[in-house]
C-alpha cells in the first residue's frame, strides 16, 4: 500500500502528536507461550488506543483536500471516535460521532471530553455507520468511513515502529474490527520487505472477517455479540478484505472466555490494562501456542479502554455479558 518514504512521512506527522509507543518483552508472557514475546503497547498512546494515529493523518489530509468541509461525521464503538474528535477539534473542525445503543459509557464520556457531538443511534456499529453516512449528505461534514487509505497510513506507523525495532519477528498477532489495524501492519511489513507472518484475530461472536476469508468473498452476519467491542462488526469492508485476505497467514477466532483469560494474564504478567480487542491477540496466541514454541512473537495490545464494571467482572474471574 505504501512506500517507505510515505510511511516515514506519516510517522513524522504522527510523531508530532503521538510519541512512539513502547514494544516490551515480558518474561511471564514468554513463559506462558514458550516463545519470546514482544508486546506493542498501543494502550500507552494518547486516547489509549492505536486509532489515534489514523485520526492525525486523516484530518491532515482532509484539511488539505477538502477545505470547504466544516467537520467530520463518523460512527464508532469508541476508539476511532476519540481519534477523530481529538484530531478534528485540534484542527478547528467539528466532529459528529455516532455510537450504537449500549455503547461503552466511559468511551462515550471520553469522546464528549474531546469535543465530539455524540449521537446514539442503532442497535450496533453497522446501523450507526449507516446513519452517519446518511447525515453526511445533509450537512457540510465529511463522512469518515471505517476504512480509508489515510486512516491506514497513520495506523501503519505503529507497525513501522514495531518492525524497525524488531525486524526478526517470526509472527505478529493483530485484532481485527473493520481492518485498519491489520492492514496497516501488513503494509508496514511489506514496505520494509520483511517475511513476518501476520495473523488476524476476531471474536467468535463476531466472525464476519473469518467467514469472509474462508469463503473468498464478503460474508455479513445477522448479529455480532462480544464484549470485545473493537471487534464487534457484522459487515466486513471490501477494501480491507482485499488486503488481509492475501496478506495474512490465517484468521483465528477466540471466545469471550478466552479473551477474558487474556485480559487477566496481561494484568498479572505485565500490569497493563487491556480492553477486549486489545487482549484478543494474546488470546489467540495462547490458543496456538504449540506452533509458537521457540519463535519470536509480536502481540499488538491495540487498546486499554475497558469500562470499570467489565474489568471488575474479569478480574473477579468472570466473563462480561455481550
PDB file of C-alpha atoms in Angstrom:
ATOM      1  CA  UNK A   1       0.000   0.000   0.000  1.00  0.00           C
ATOM      2  CA  UNK A   2       2.776   2.438   0.891  1.00  0.00           C
ATOM      3  CA  UNK A   3       6.401   3.153   0.119  1.00  0.00           C
ATOM      4  CA  UNK A   4       8.927   3.611   2.896  1.00  0.00           C
ATOM      5  CA  UNK A   5       9.006   7.417   2.248  1.00  0.00           C
ATOM      6  CA  UNK A   6       5.205   7.517   2.610  1.00  0.00           C
ATOM      7  CA  UNK A   7       5.416   5.713   5.933  1.00  0.00           C
ATOM      8  CA  UNK A   8       8.303   7.883   7.100  1.00  0.00           C
ATOM      9  CA  UNK A   9       6.304  10.999   6.232  1.00  0.00           C
ATOM     10  CA  UNK A  10       3.298   9.658   8.150  1.00  0.00           C
ATOM     11  CA  UNK A  11       5.497   8.716  11.108  1.00  0.00           C
ATOM     12  CA  UNK A  12       6.949  12.221  11.250  1.00  0.00           C
ATOM     13  CA  UNK A  13       3.451  13.737  11.161  1.00  0.00           C
ATOM     14  CA  UNK A  14       2.046  11.369  13.766  1.00  0.00           C
ATOM     15  CA  UNK A  15       5.151  11.789  15.899  1.00  0.00           C
ATOM     16  CA  UNK A  16       4.423  15.483  16.379  1.00  0.00           C
ATOM     17  CA  UNK A  17       1.316  14.457  18.319  1.00  0.00           C
ATOM     18  CA  UNK A  18       1.886  10.843  19.437  1.00  0.00           C
ATOM     19  CA  UNK A  19       5.240   9.697  20.856  1.00  0.00           C
ATOM     20  CA  UNK A  20       6.363   6.236  19.721  1.00  0.00           C
ATOM     21  CA  UNK A  21       4.773   3.592  21.910  1.00  0.00           C
ATOM     22  CA  UNK A  22       6.969   1.004  23.644  1.00  0.00           C
ATOM     23  CA  UNK A  23       7.470  -2.550  22.437  1.00  0.00           C
ATOM     24  CA  UNK A  24       8.406  -4.542  25.528  1.00  0.00           C
ATOM     25  CA  UNK A  25       9.436  -8.113  26.162  1.00  0.00           C
ATOM     26  CA  UNK A  26       7.627  -9.703  29.107  1.00  0.00           C
ATOM     27  CA  UNK A  27       9.153 -12.858  30.614  1.00  0.00           C
ATOM     28  CA  UNK A  28       5.912 -14.130  32.166  1.00  0.00           C
ATOM     29  CA  UNK A  29       4.186 -13.943  28.781  1.00  0.00           C
ATOM     30  CA  UNK A  30       7.164 -15.706  27.242  1.00  0.00           C
ATOM     31  CA  UNK A  31       6.775 -18.465  29.844  1.00  0.00           C
ATOM     32  CA  UNK A  32       3.059 -18.758  29.061  1.00  0.00           C
ATOM     33  CA  UNK A  33       3.672 -19.130  25.316  1.00  0.00           C
ATOM     34  CA  UNK A  34       7.018 -20.899  25.289  1.00  0.00           C
ATOM     35  CA  UNK A  35       8.262 -18.171  22.965  1.00  0.00           C
ATOM     36  CA  UNK A  36       9.974 -14.794  23.031  1.00  0.00           C
ATOM     37  CA  UNK A  37       7.124 -12.283  23.269  1.00  0.00           C
ATOM     38  CA  UNK A  38       7.162  -8.620  22.284  1.00  0.00           C
ATOM     39  CA  UNK A  39       4.080  -6.542  23.123  1.00  0.00           C
ATOM     40  CA  UNK A  40       3.421  -3.387  21.089  1.00  0.00           C
ATOM     41  CA  UNK A  41       1.772  -1.138  23.659  1.00  0.00           C
ATOM     42  CA  UNK A  42      -0.755   0.918  21.750  1.00  0.00           C
ATOM     43  CA  UNK A  43      -2.636   1.127  25.053  1.00  0.00           C
ATOM     44  CA  UNK A  44       0.031   3.690  26.001  1.00  0.00           C
ATOM     45  CA  UNK A  45      -0.893   6.047  23.144  1.00  0.00           C
ATOM     46  CA  UNK A  46      -2.958   9.204  23.688  1.00  0.00           C
ATOM     47  CA  UNK A  47      -6.653   8.145  23.776  1.00  0.00           C
ATOM     48  CA  UNK A  48      -5.388   4.755  24.968  1.00  0.00           C
ATOM     49  CA  UNK A  49      -5.582   3.069  21.558  1.00  0.00           C
ATOM     50  CA  UNK A  50      -3.866   2.736  18.184  1.00  0.00           C
ATOM     51  CA  UNK A  51      -6.667   4.569  16.370  1.00  0.00           C
ATOM     52  CA  UNK A  52      -5.306   7.943  17.472  1.00  0.00           C
ATOM     53  CA  UNK A  53      -2.659   7.665  14.756  1.00  0.00           C
ATOM     54  CA  UNK A  54      -5.137   7.428  11.888  1.00  0.00           C
ATOM     55  CA  UNK A  55      -7.083  10.470  13.036  1.00  0.00           C
ATOM     56  CA  UNK A  56      -3.988  12.629  12.709  1.00  0.00           C
ATOM     57  CA  UNK A  57      -3.170  11.634   9.134  1.00  0.00           C
ATOM     58  CA  UNK A  58      -6.822  11.640   8.064  1.00  0.00           C
ATOM     59  CA  UNK A  59      -7.622  15.129   9.363  1.00  0.00           C
ATOM     60  CA  UNK A  60      -4.374  16.464   7.884  1.00  0.00           C
ATOM     61  CA  UNK A  61      -5.417  15.025   4.506  1.00  0.00           C
ATOM     62  CA  UNK A  62      -8.957  16.369   4.866  1.00  0.00           C
ATOM     63  CA  UNK A  63      -7.802  19.923   5.603  1.00  0.00           C
ATOM     64  CA  UNK A  64      -5.596  19.888   2.519  1.00  0.00           C
ATOM     65  CA  UNK A  65      -8.003  18.247   0.074  1.00  0.00           C
ATOM     66  CA  UNK A  66     -11.462  19.385   1.282  1.00  0.00           C
ATOM     67  CA  UNK A  67     -11.017  22.868   2.764  1.00  0.00           C
ATOM     68  CA  UNK A  68     -14.749  23.549   2.410  1.00  0.00           C
ATOM     69  CA  UNK A  69     -15.665  20.932   4.994  1.00  0.00           C
ATOM     70  CA  UNK A  70     -16.617  22.255   8.428  1.00  0.00           C
ATOM     71  CA  UNK A  71     -16.074  18.965  10.187  1.00  0.00           C
ATOM     72  CA  UNK A  72     -16.444  15.208  10.125  1.00  0.00           C
ATOM     73  CA  UNK A  73     -19.160  12.689  10.837  1.00  0.00           C
ATOM     74  CA  UNK A  74     -18.446   9.051  11.583  1.00  0.00           C
ATOM     75  CA  UNK A  75     -19.529   6.004  13.558  1.00  0.00           C
ATOM     76  CA  UNK A  76     -17.577   4.123  16.186  1.00  0.00           C
ATOM     77  CA  UNK A  77     -17.564   1.857  19.197  1.00  0.00           C
ATOM     78  CA  UNK A  78     -15.214   4.353  20.817  1.00  0.00           C
ATOM     79  CA  UNK A  79     -11.539   4.382  19.886  1.00  0.00           C
ATOM     80  CA  UNK A  80     -11.972   5.589  16.296  1.00  0.00           C
ATOM     81  CA  UNK A  81     -14.371   8.255  17.550  1.00  0.00           C
ATOM     82  CA  UNK A  82     -11.895   9.524  20.139  1.00  0.00           C
ATOM     83  CA  UNK A  83      -9.239   9.700  17.439  1.00  0.00           C
ATOM     84  CA  UNK A  84     -11.435  11.668  15.025  1.00  0.00           C
ATOM     85  CA  UNK A  85     -12.750  14.038  17.697  1.00  0.00           C
ATOM     86  CA  UNK A  86      -9.287  14.726  19.081  1.00  0.00           C
ATOM     87  CA  UNK A  87      -7.752  15.483  15.687  1.00  0.00           C
ATOM     88  CA  UNK A  88     -10.746  17.365  14.238  1.00  0.00           C
ATOM     89  CA  UNK A  89     -11.222  19.694  17.217  1.00  0.00           C
ATOM     90  CA  UNK A  90      -7.482  20.419  17.310  1.00  0.00           C
ATOM     91  CA  UNK A  91      -7.686  21.412  13.634  1.00  0.00           C
ATOM     92  CA  UNK A  92     -10.613  23.774  14.200  1.00  0.00           C
ATOM     93  CA  UNK A  93     -13.247  21.412  12.818  1.00  0.00           C
ATOM     94  CA  UNK A  94     -16.343  19.868  14.370  1.00  0.00           C
ATOM     95  CA  UNK A  95     -16.855  16.155  14.982  1.00  0.00           C
ATOM     96  CA  UNK A  96     -20.253  14.461  14.973  1.00  0.00           C
ATOM     97  CA  UNK A  97     -19.810  10.920  16.282  1.00  0.00           C
ATOM     98  CA  UNK A  98     -22.477   8.214  16.197  1.00  0.00           C
ATOM     99  CA  UNK A  99     -22.458   5.240  18.554  1.00  0.00           C
ATOM    100  CA  UNK A 100     -24.971   2.393  18.963  1.00  0.00           C
ATOM    101  CA  UNK A 101     -27.233   1.971  21.954  1.00  0.00           C
ATOM    102  CA  UNK A 102     -25.438   0.264  24.833  1.00  0.00           C
ATOM    103  CA  UNK A 103     -22.031   1.589  23.837  1.00  0.00           C
ATOM    104  CA  UNK A 104     -19.209   1.899  26.359  1.00  0.00           C
ATOM    105  CA  UNK A 105     -20.143   4.554  28.918  1.00  0.00           C
ATOM    106  CA  UNK A 106     -16.530   5.517  29.507  1.00  0.00           C
ATOM    107  CA  UNK A 107     -15.613   5.688  25.824  1.00  0.00           C
ATOM    108  CA  UNK A 108     -18.680   7.882  25.239  1.00  0.00           C
ATOM    109  CA  UNK A 109     -17.549  10.194  28.041  1.00  0.00           C
ATOM    110  CA  UNK A 110     -14.047  10.397  26.549  1.00  0.00           C
ATOM    111  CA  UNK A 111     -15.393  11.330  23.110  1.00  0.00           C
ATOM    112  CA  UNK A 112     -17.505  14.113  24.597  1.00  0.00           C
ATOM    113  CA  UNK A 113     -14.473  15.330  26.538  1.00  0.00           C
ATOM    114  CA  UNK A 114     -12.512  15.583  23.295  1.00  0.00           C
ATOM    115  CA  UNK A 115     -15.287  17.827  21.948  1.00  0.00           C
ATOM    116  CA  UNK A 116     -17.450  15.389  19.977  1.00  0.00           C
ATOM    117  CA  UNK A 117     -21.152  15.934  19.370  1.00  0.00           C
ATOM    118  CA  UNK A 118     -22.172  12.401  20.347  1.00  0.00           C
ATOM    119  CA  UNK A 119     -25.331  10.842  18.886  1.00  0.00           C
ATOM    120  CA  UNK A 120     -26.682   7.447  19.965  1.00  0.00           C
ATOM    121  CA  UNK A 121     -28.316   5.559  17.098  1.00  0.00           C
ATOM    122  CA  UNK A 122     -28.976   1.942  16.118  1.00  0.00           C
ATOM    123  CA  UNK A 123     -28.596  -1.460  17.684  1.00  0.00           C
ATOM    124  CA  UNK A 124     -24.970  -1.956  16.639  1.00  0.00           C
ATOM    125  CA  UNK A 125     -21.979  -0.356  14.945  1.00  0.00           C
ATOM    126  CA  UNK A 126     -23.167  -1.082  11.425  1.00  0.00           C
ATOM    127  CA  UNK A 127     -26.521   0.639  11.949  1.00  0.00           C
ATOM    128  CA  UNK A 128     -24.759   3.644  13.479  1.00  0.00           C
ATOM    129  CA  UNK A 129     -22.404   3.713  10.483  1.00  0.00           C
ATOM    130  CA  UNK A 130     -25.305   3.774   8.004  1.00  0.00           C
ATOM    131  CA  UNK A 131     -26.868   6.718   9.835  1.00  0.00           C
ATOM    132  CA  UNK A 132     -23.549   8.601   9.894  1.00  0.00           C
ATOM    133  CA  UNK A 133     -23.195   8.240   6.143  1.00  0.00           C
ATOM    134  CA  UNK A 134     -26.790   9.496   5.712  1.00  0.00           C
ATOM    135  CA  UNK A 135     -26.144  12.571   7.870  1.00  0.00           C
ATOM    136  CA  UNK A 136     -23.126  13.420   5.743  1.00  0.00           C
ATOM    137  CA  UNK A 137     -25.466  14.034   2.821  1.00  0.00           C
ATOM    138  CA  UNK A 138     -27.336  16.773   4.699  1.00  0.00           C
ATOM    139  CA  UNK A 139     -24.529  18.773   6.353  1.00  0.00           C
ATOM    140  CA  UNK A 140     -21.095  20.155   5.364  1.00  0.00           C
ATOM    141  CA  UNK A 141     -19.438  17.290   7.217  1.00  0.00           C
ATOM    142  CA  UNK A 142     -17.062  14.813   5.636  1.00  0.00           C
ATOM    143  CA  UNK A 143     -18.152  11.186   6.106  1.00  0.00           C
ATOM    144  CA  UNK A 144     -15.248   9.291   7.653  1.00  0.00           C
ATOM    145  CA  UNK A 145     -15.600   5.646   6.686  1.00  0.00           C
ATOM    146  CA  UNK A 146     -14.299   2.862   8.932  1.00  0.00           C
ATOM    147  CA  UNK A 147     -11.572   2.198   6.370  1.00  0.00           C
ATOM    148  CA  UNK A 148      -9.680   4.791   4.306  1.00  0.00           C
ATOM    149  CA  UNK A 149      -6.172   4.938   2.875  1.00  0.00           C
ATOM    150  CA  UNK A 150      -5.207   7.893   5.068  1.00  0.00           C
ATOM    151  CA  UNK A 151      -6.511   6.188   8.196  1.00  0.00           C
ATOM    152  CA  UNK A 152      -4.426   3.135   7.363  1.00  0.00           C
ATOM    153  CA  UNK A 153      -1.325   5.215   6.595  1.00  0.00           C
ATOM    154  CA  UNK A 154      -1.489   6.712  10.070  1.00  0.00           C
ATOM    155  CA  UNK A 155      -2.210   3.414  11.786  1.00  0.00           C
ATOM    156  CA  UNK A 156       0.627   1.768   9.863  1.00  0.00           C
ATOM    157  CA  UNK A 157       3.084   3.875  11.832  1.00  0.00           C
ATOM    158  CA  UNK A 158       2.789   1.518  14.815  1.00  0.00           C
ATOM    159  CA  UNK A 159       3.735  -1.383  12.554  1.00  0.00           C
ATOM    160  CA  UNK A 160       6.606   0.693  11.182  1.00  0.00           C
ATOM    161  CA  UNK A 161       7.835   1.286  14.740  1.00  0.00           C
ATOM    162  CA  UNK A 162       7.453  -2.354  15.709  1.00  0.00           C
ATOM    163  CA  UNK A 163       9.144  -3.816  12.643  1.00  0.00           C
ATOM    164  CA  UNK A 164      12.053  -1.363  12.604  1.00  0.00           C
ATOM    165  CA  UNK A 165      12.747  -2.146  16.268  1.00  0.00           C
ATOM    166  CA  UNK A 166      12.183  -5.910  15.851  1.00  0.00           C
ATOM    167  CA  UNK A 167      12.712  -6.913  12.214  1.00  0.00           C
ATOM    168  CA  UNK A 168      13.340 -10.505  13.324  1.00  0.00           C
ATOM    169  CA  UNK A 169       9.776 -11.180  14.491  1.00  0.00           C
ATOM    170  CA  UNK A 170       8.545 -14.528  13.214  1.00  0.00           C
ATOM    171  CA  UNK A 171       4.844 -13.809  13.666  1.00  0.00           C
ATOM    172  CA  UNK A 172       2.599 -10.939  14.796  1.00  0.00           C
ATOM    173  CA  UNK A 173      -0.962 -11.314  16.089  1.00  0.00           C
ATOM    174  CA  UNK A 174      -3.327  -8.427  15.338  1.00  0.00           C
ATOM    175  CA  UNK A 175      -7.014  -7.969  16.277  1.00  0.00           C
ATOM    176  CA  UNK A 176      -9.486  -7.146  13.506  1.00  0.00           C
ATOM    177  CA  UNK A 177     -12.601  -4.996  13.526  1.00  0.00           C
ATOM    178  CA  UNK A 178     -13.073  -3.123  10.270  1.00  0.00           C
ATOM    179  CA  UNK A 179      -9.445  -3.802   9.369  1.00  0.00           C
ATOM    180  CA  UNK A 180      -7.330  -0.648   9.542  1.00  0.00           C
ATOM    181  CA  UNK A 181      -5.001  -2.081  12.185  1.00  0.00           C
ATOM    182  CA  UNK A 182      -4.184  -5.335  10.466  1.00  0.00           C
ATOM    183  CA  UNK A 183      -3.929  -3.687   7.049  1.00  0.00           C
ATOM    184  CA  UNK A 184      -1.545  -1.113   8.480  1.00  0.00           C
ATOM    185  CA  UNK A 185       0.561  -3.913   9.958  1.00  0.00           C
ATOM    186  CA  UNK A 186       0.642  -5.738   6.632  1.00  0.00           C
ATOM    187  CA  UNK A 187       1.511  -2.503   4.804  1.00  0.00           C
ATOM    188  CA  UNK A 188       4.432  -1.762   7.125  1.00  0.00           C
ATOM    189  CA  UNK A 189       5.759  -5.314   6.864  1.00  0.00           C
ATOM    190  CA  UNK A 190       5.563  -5.284   3.074  1.00  0.00           C
ATOM    191  CA  UNK A 191       7.120  -1.830   2.698  1.00  0.00           C
ATOM    192  CA  UNK A 192      10.082  -2.955   4.812  1.00  0.00           C
ATOM    193  CA  UNK A 193      10.429  -6.173   2.809  1.00  0.00           C
ATOM    194  CA  UNK A 194      10.060  -8.492   5.799  1.00  0.00           C
ATOM    195  CA  UNK A 195       8.728 -12.050   5.842  1.00  0.00           C
ATOM    196  CA  UNK A 196       6.989 -11.850   9.234  1.00  0.00           C
ATOM    197  CA  UNK A 197       3.797 -13.884   9.401  1.00  0.00           C
ATOM    198  CA  UNK A 198       0.759 -11.729  10.229  1.00  0.00           C
ATOM    199  CA  UNK A 199      -2.172 -13.465  11.936  1.00  0.00           C
ATOM    200  CA  UNK A 200      -5.574 -11.827  12.283  1.00  0.00           C
ATOM    201  CA  UNK A 201      -7.824 -12.301  15.306  1.00  0.00           C
ATOM    202  CA  UNK A 202     -11.604 -11.978  15.555  1.00  0.00           C
ATOM    203  CA  UNK A 203     -14.050 -12.672  18.343  1.00  0.00           C
ATOM    204  CA  UNK A 204     -16.007 -15.887  17.846  1.00  0.00           C
ATOM    205  CA  UNK A 205     -19.206 -13.904  18.361  1.00  0.00           C
ATOM    206  CA  UNK A 206     -18.312 -11.516  15.520  1.00  0.00           C
ATOM    207  CA  UNK A 207     -16.880 -13.822  12.836  1.00  0.00           C
ATOM    208  CA  UNK A 208     -17.652 -11.958   9.587  1.00  0.00           C
ATOM    209  CA  UNK A 209     -13.984 -11.381   8.726  1.00  0.00           C
ATOM    210  CA  UNK A 210     -13.005 -15.007   9.305  1.00  0.00           C
ATOM    211  CA  UNK A 211     -16.030 -16.274   7.381  1.00  0.00           C
ATOM    212  CA  UNK A 212     -15.256 -13.928   4.508  1.00  0.00           C
ATOM    213  CA  UNK A 213     -11.640 -15.021   4.182  1.00  0.00           C
ATOM    214  CA  UNK A 214     -12.656 -18.676   4.287  1.00  0.00           C
ATOM    215  CA  UNK A 215     -15.343 -18.107   1.619  1.00  0.00           C
ATOM    216  CA  UNK A 216     -13.219 -15.856  -0.579  1.00  0.00           C
ATOM    217  CA  UNK A 217     -15.934 -13.178  -0.596  1.00  0.00           C
ATOM    218  CA  UNK A 218     -17.628 -10.829   1.844  1.00  0.00           C
ATOM    219  CA  UNK A 219     -19.926 -12.552   4.319  1.00  0.00           C
ATOM    220  CA  UNK A 220     -22.218 -10.446   6.500  1.00  0.00           C
ATOM    221  CA  UNK A 221     -23.639 -11.840   9.731  1.00  0.00           C
ATOM    222  CA  UNK A 222     -27.032 -11.121  11.265  1.00  0.00           C
ATOM    223  CA  UNK A 223     -25.512 -10.122  14.566  1.00  0.00           C
ATOM    224  CA  UNK A 224     -22.211  -9.581  16.338  1.00  0.00           C
ATOM    225  CA  UNK A 225     -22.079 -10.359  20.048  1.00  0.00           C
ATOM    226  CA  UNK A 226     -18.914  -9.947  22.077  1.00  0.00           C
ATOM    227  CA  UNK A 227     -17.779  -7.748  24.945  1.00  0.00           C
ATOM    228  CA  UNK A 228     -14.676  -7.026  22.839  1.00  0.00           C
ATOM    229  CA  UNK A 229     -16.362  -4.057  21.188  1.00  0.00           C
ATOM    230  CA  UNK A 230     -13.415  -3.206  18.948  1.00  0.00           C
ATOM    231  CA  UNK A 231     -14.040  -6.439  17.037  1.00  0.00           C
ATOM    232  CA  UNK A 232     -17.850  -6.217  17.110  1.00  0.00           C
ATOM    233  CA  UNK A 233     -18.612  -5.849  13.387  1.00  0.00           C
ATOM    234  CA  UNK A 234     -21.279  -7.554  11.247  1.00  0.00           C
ATOM    235  CA  UNK A 235     -20.333  -6.205   7.819  1.00  0.00           C
ATOM    236  CA  UNK A 236     -16.755  -6.576   6.525  1.00  0.00           C
ATOM    237  CA  UNK A 237     -15.125  -3.836   4.445  1.00  0.00           C
ATOM    238  CA  UNK A 238     -14.212  -4.773   0.866  1.00  0.00           C
ATOM    239  CA  UNK A 239     -11.069  -2.609   0.671  1.00  0.00           C
ATOM    240  CA  UNK A 240      -9.728  -4.115   3.868  1.00  0.00           C
ATOM    241  CA  UNK A 241     -10.703  -7.637   2.828  1.00  0.00           C
ATOM    242  CA  UNK A 242      -8.701  -7.231  -0.375  1.00  0.00           C
ATOM    243  CA  UNK A 243      -5.592  -6.683   1.765  1.00  0.00           C
ATOM    244  CA  UNK A 244      -5.950  -9.035   4.730  1.00  0.00           C
ATOM    245  CA  UNK A 245      -7.364 -11.919   2.690  1.00  0.00           C
ATOM    246  CA  UNK A 246      -3.981 -12.271   0.982  1.00  0.00           C
ATOM    247  CA  UNK A 247      -1.673 -10.547   3.470  1.00  0.00           C
ATOM    248  CA  UNK A 248      -2.340 -12.770   6.484  1.00  0.00           C
ATOM    249  CA  UNK A 249      -1.302 -16.354   7.029  1.00  0.00           C
ATOM    250  CA  UNK A 250      -4.696 -17.061   8.597  1.00  0.00           C
ATOM    251  CA  UNK A 251      -7.509 -15.597  10.677  1.00  0.00           C
ATOM    252  CA  UNK A 252      -8.293 -17.161  14.039  1.00  0.00           C
ATOM    253  CA  UNK A 253     -11.298 -16.779  16.355  1.00  0.00           C
ATOM    254  CA  UNK A 254     -11.327 -16.580  20.139  1.00  0.00           C
ATOM    255  CA  UNK A 255     -14.236 -16.883  22.543  1.00  0.00           C
ATOM    256  CA  UNK A 256     -15.152 -14.221  25.067  1.00  0.00           C
ATOM    257  CA  UNK A 257     -13.958 -16.577  27.818  1.00  0.00           C
ATOM    258  CA  UNK A 258     -10.553 -16.809  26.111  1.00  0.00           C
ATOM    259  CA  UNK A 259     -10.421 -13.019  25.756  1.00  0.00           C
ATOM    260  CA  UNK A 260     -11.238 -12.582  29.446  1.00  0.00           C
ATOM    261  CA  UNK A 261      -8.446 -15.031  30.327  1.00  0.00           C
ATOM    262  CA  UNK A 262      -6.045 -12.953  28.217  1.00  0.00           C
ATOM    263  CA  UNK A 263      -7.122  -9.697  29.903  1.00  0.00           C
ATOM    264  CA  UNK A 264      -6.331 -11.307  33.260  1.00  0.00           C
ATOM    265  CA  UNK A 265      -2.976 -12.592  32.021  1.00  0.00           C
ATOM    266  CA  UNK A 266      -1.989  -9.159  30.686  1.00  0.00           C
ATOM    267  CA  UNK A 267      -2.708  -7.778  34.137  1.00  0.00           C
ATOM    268  CA  UNK A 268      -0.877 -10.446  36.124  1.00  0.00           C
ATOM    269  CA  UNK A 269       2.097 -10.726  33.749  1.00  0.00           C
ATOM    270  CA  UNK A 270       2.562  -7.049  32.826  1.00  0.00           C
ATOM    271  CA  UNK A 271       0.163  -4.998  34.981  1.00  0.00           C
ATOM    272  CA  UNK A 272      -1.203  -3.440  31.810  1.00  0.00           C
ATOM    273  CA  UNK A 273      -4.845  -2.691  31.167  1.00  0.00           C
ATOM    274  CA  UNK A 274      -6.223  -4.376  28.034  1.00  0.00           C
ATOM    275  CA  UNK A 275      -9.688  -3.924  26.590  1.00  0.00           C
ATOM    276  CA  UNK A 276     -11.331  -6.921  24.929  1.00  0.00           C
ATOM    277  CA  UNK A 277      -9.978  -6.294  21.444  1.00  0.00           C
ATOM    278  CA  UNK A 278      -6.611  -5.370  22.955  1.00  0.00           C
ATOM    279  CA  UNK A 279      -6.346  -8.809  24.561  1.00  0.00           C
ATOM    280  CA  UNK A 280      -7.577 -10.769  21.540  1.00  0.00           C
ATOM    281  CA  UNK A 281      -4.093 -11.155  20.045  1.00  0.00           C
ATOM    282  CA  UNK A 282      -2.794 -12.760  23.235  1.00  0.00           C
ATOM    283  CA  UNK A 283      -5.900 -14.961  23.420  1.00  0.00           C
ATOM    284  CA  UNK A 284      -5.242 -16.476  20.001  1.00  0.00           C
ATOM    285  CA  UNK A 285      -1.519 -16.829  20.655  1.00  0.00           C
ATOM    286  CA  UNK A 286      -2.373 -18.858  23.762  1.00  0.00           C
ATOM    287  CA  UNK A 287      -4.748 -20.990  21.701  1.00  0.00           C
ATOM    288  CA  UNK A 288      -1.983 -21.599  19.134  1.00  0.00           C
ATOM    289  CA  UNK A 289       0.988 -21.782  21.495  1.00  0.00           C
ATOM    290  CA  UNK A 290       2.112 -25.218  20.274  1.00  0.00           C
ATOM    291  CA  UNK A 291       3.037 -23.696  16.905  1.00  0.00           C
ATOM    292  CA  UNK A 292       4.867 -20.790  18.560  1.00  0.00           C
ATOM    293  CA  UNK A 293       7.437 -22.663  20.627  1.00  0.00           C
ATOM    294  CA  UNK A 294      10.899 -21.185  20.230  1.00  0.00           C
ATOM    295  CA  UNK A 295       9.715 -18.390  17.931  1.00  0.00           C
ATOM    296  CA  UNK A 296       9.738 -14.601  18.376  1.00  0.00           C
ATOM    297  CA  UNK A 297       6.132 -13.436  18.631  1.00  0.00           C
ATOM    298  CA  UNK A 298       4.657  -9.944  18.432  1.00  0.00           C
ATOM    299  CA  UNK A 299       1.347  -9.112  20.109  1.00  0.00           C
ATOM    300  CA  UNK A 300      -0.488  -5.895  19.311  1.00  0.00           C
ATOM    301  CA  UNK A 301      -2.142  -4.641  22.500  1.00  0.00           C
ATOM    302  CA  UNK A 302      -4.362  -2.340  20.481  1.00  0.00           C
ATOM    303  CA  UNK A 303      -6.083  -0.516  23.340  1.00  0.00           C
ATOM    304  CA  UNK A 304      -6.774  -0.368  27.044  1.00  0.00           C
ATOM    305  CA  UNK A 305     -10.155   1.382  27.126  1.00  0.00           C
ATOM    306  CA  UNK A 306     -12.320  -1.021  29.079  1.00  0.00           C
ATOM    307  CA  UNK A 307     -15.151   0.177  31.329  1.00  0.00           C
ATOM    308  CA  UNK A 308     -14.584  -0.358  35.032  1.00  0.00           C
ATOM    309  CA  UNK A 309     -17.581  -2.706  35.627  1.00  0.00           C
ATOM    310  CA  UNK A 310     -16.392  -5.028  32.839  1.00  0.00           C
ATOM    311  CA  UNK A 311     -12.858  -5.024  34.207  1.00  0.00           C
ATOM    312  CA  UNK A 312     -14.102  -5.756  37.703  1.00  0.00           C
ATOM    313  CA  UNK A 313     -16.006  -8.761  36.365  1.00  0.00           C
ATOM    314  CA  UNK A 314     -12.927 -10.037  34.545  1.00  0.00           C
ATOM    315  CA  UNK A 315     -10.517  -9.606  37.452  1.00  0.00           C
ATOM    316  CA  UNK A 316     -13.030 -11.428  39.666  1.00  0.00           C
ATOM    317  CA  UNK A 317     -12.717 -14.435  37.326  1.00  0.00           C
ATOM    318  CA  UNK A 318     -15.806 -13.886  35.180  1.00  0.00           C
ATOM    319  CA  UNK A 319     -16.616 -13.010  31.585  1.00  0.00           C
ATOM    320  CA  UNK A 320     -18.730  -9.905  30.843  1.00  0.00           C
ATOM    321  CA  UNK A 321     -22.034 -10.464  29.069  1.00  0.00           C
ATOM    322  CA  UNK A 322     -22.027  -9.398  25.431  1.00  0.00           C
TER     323      UNK A 322
END
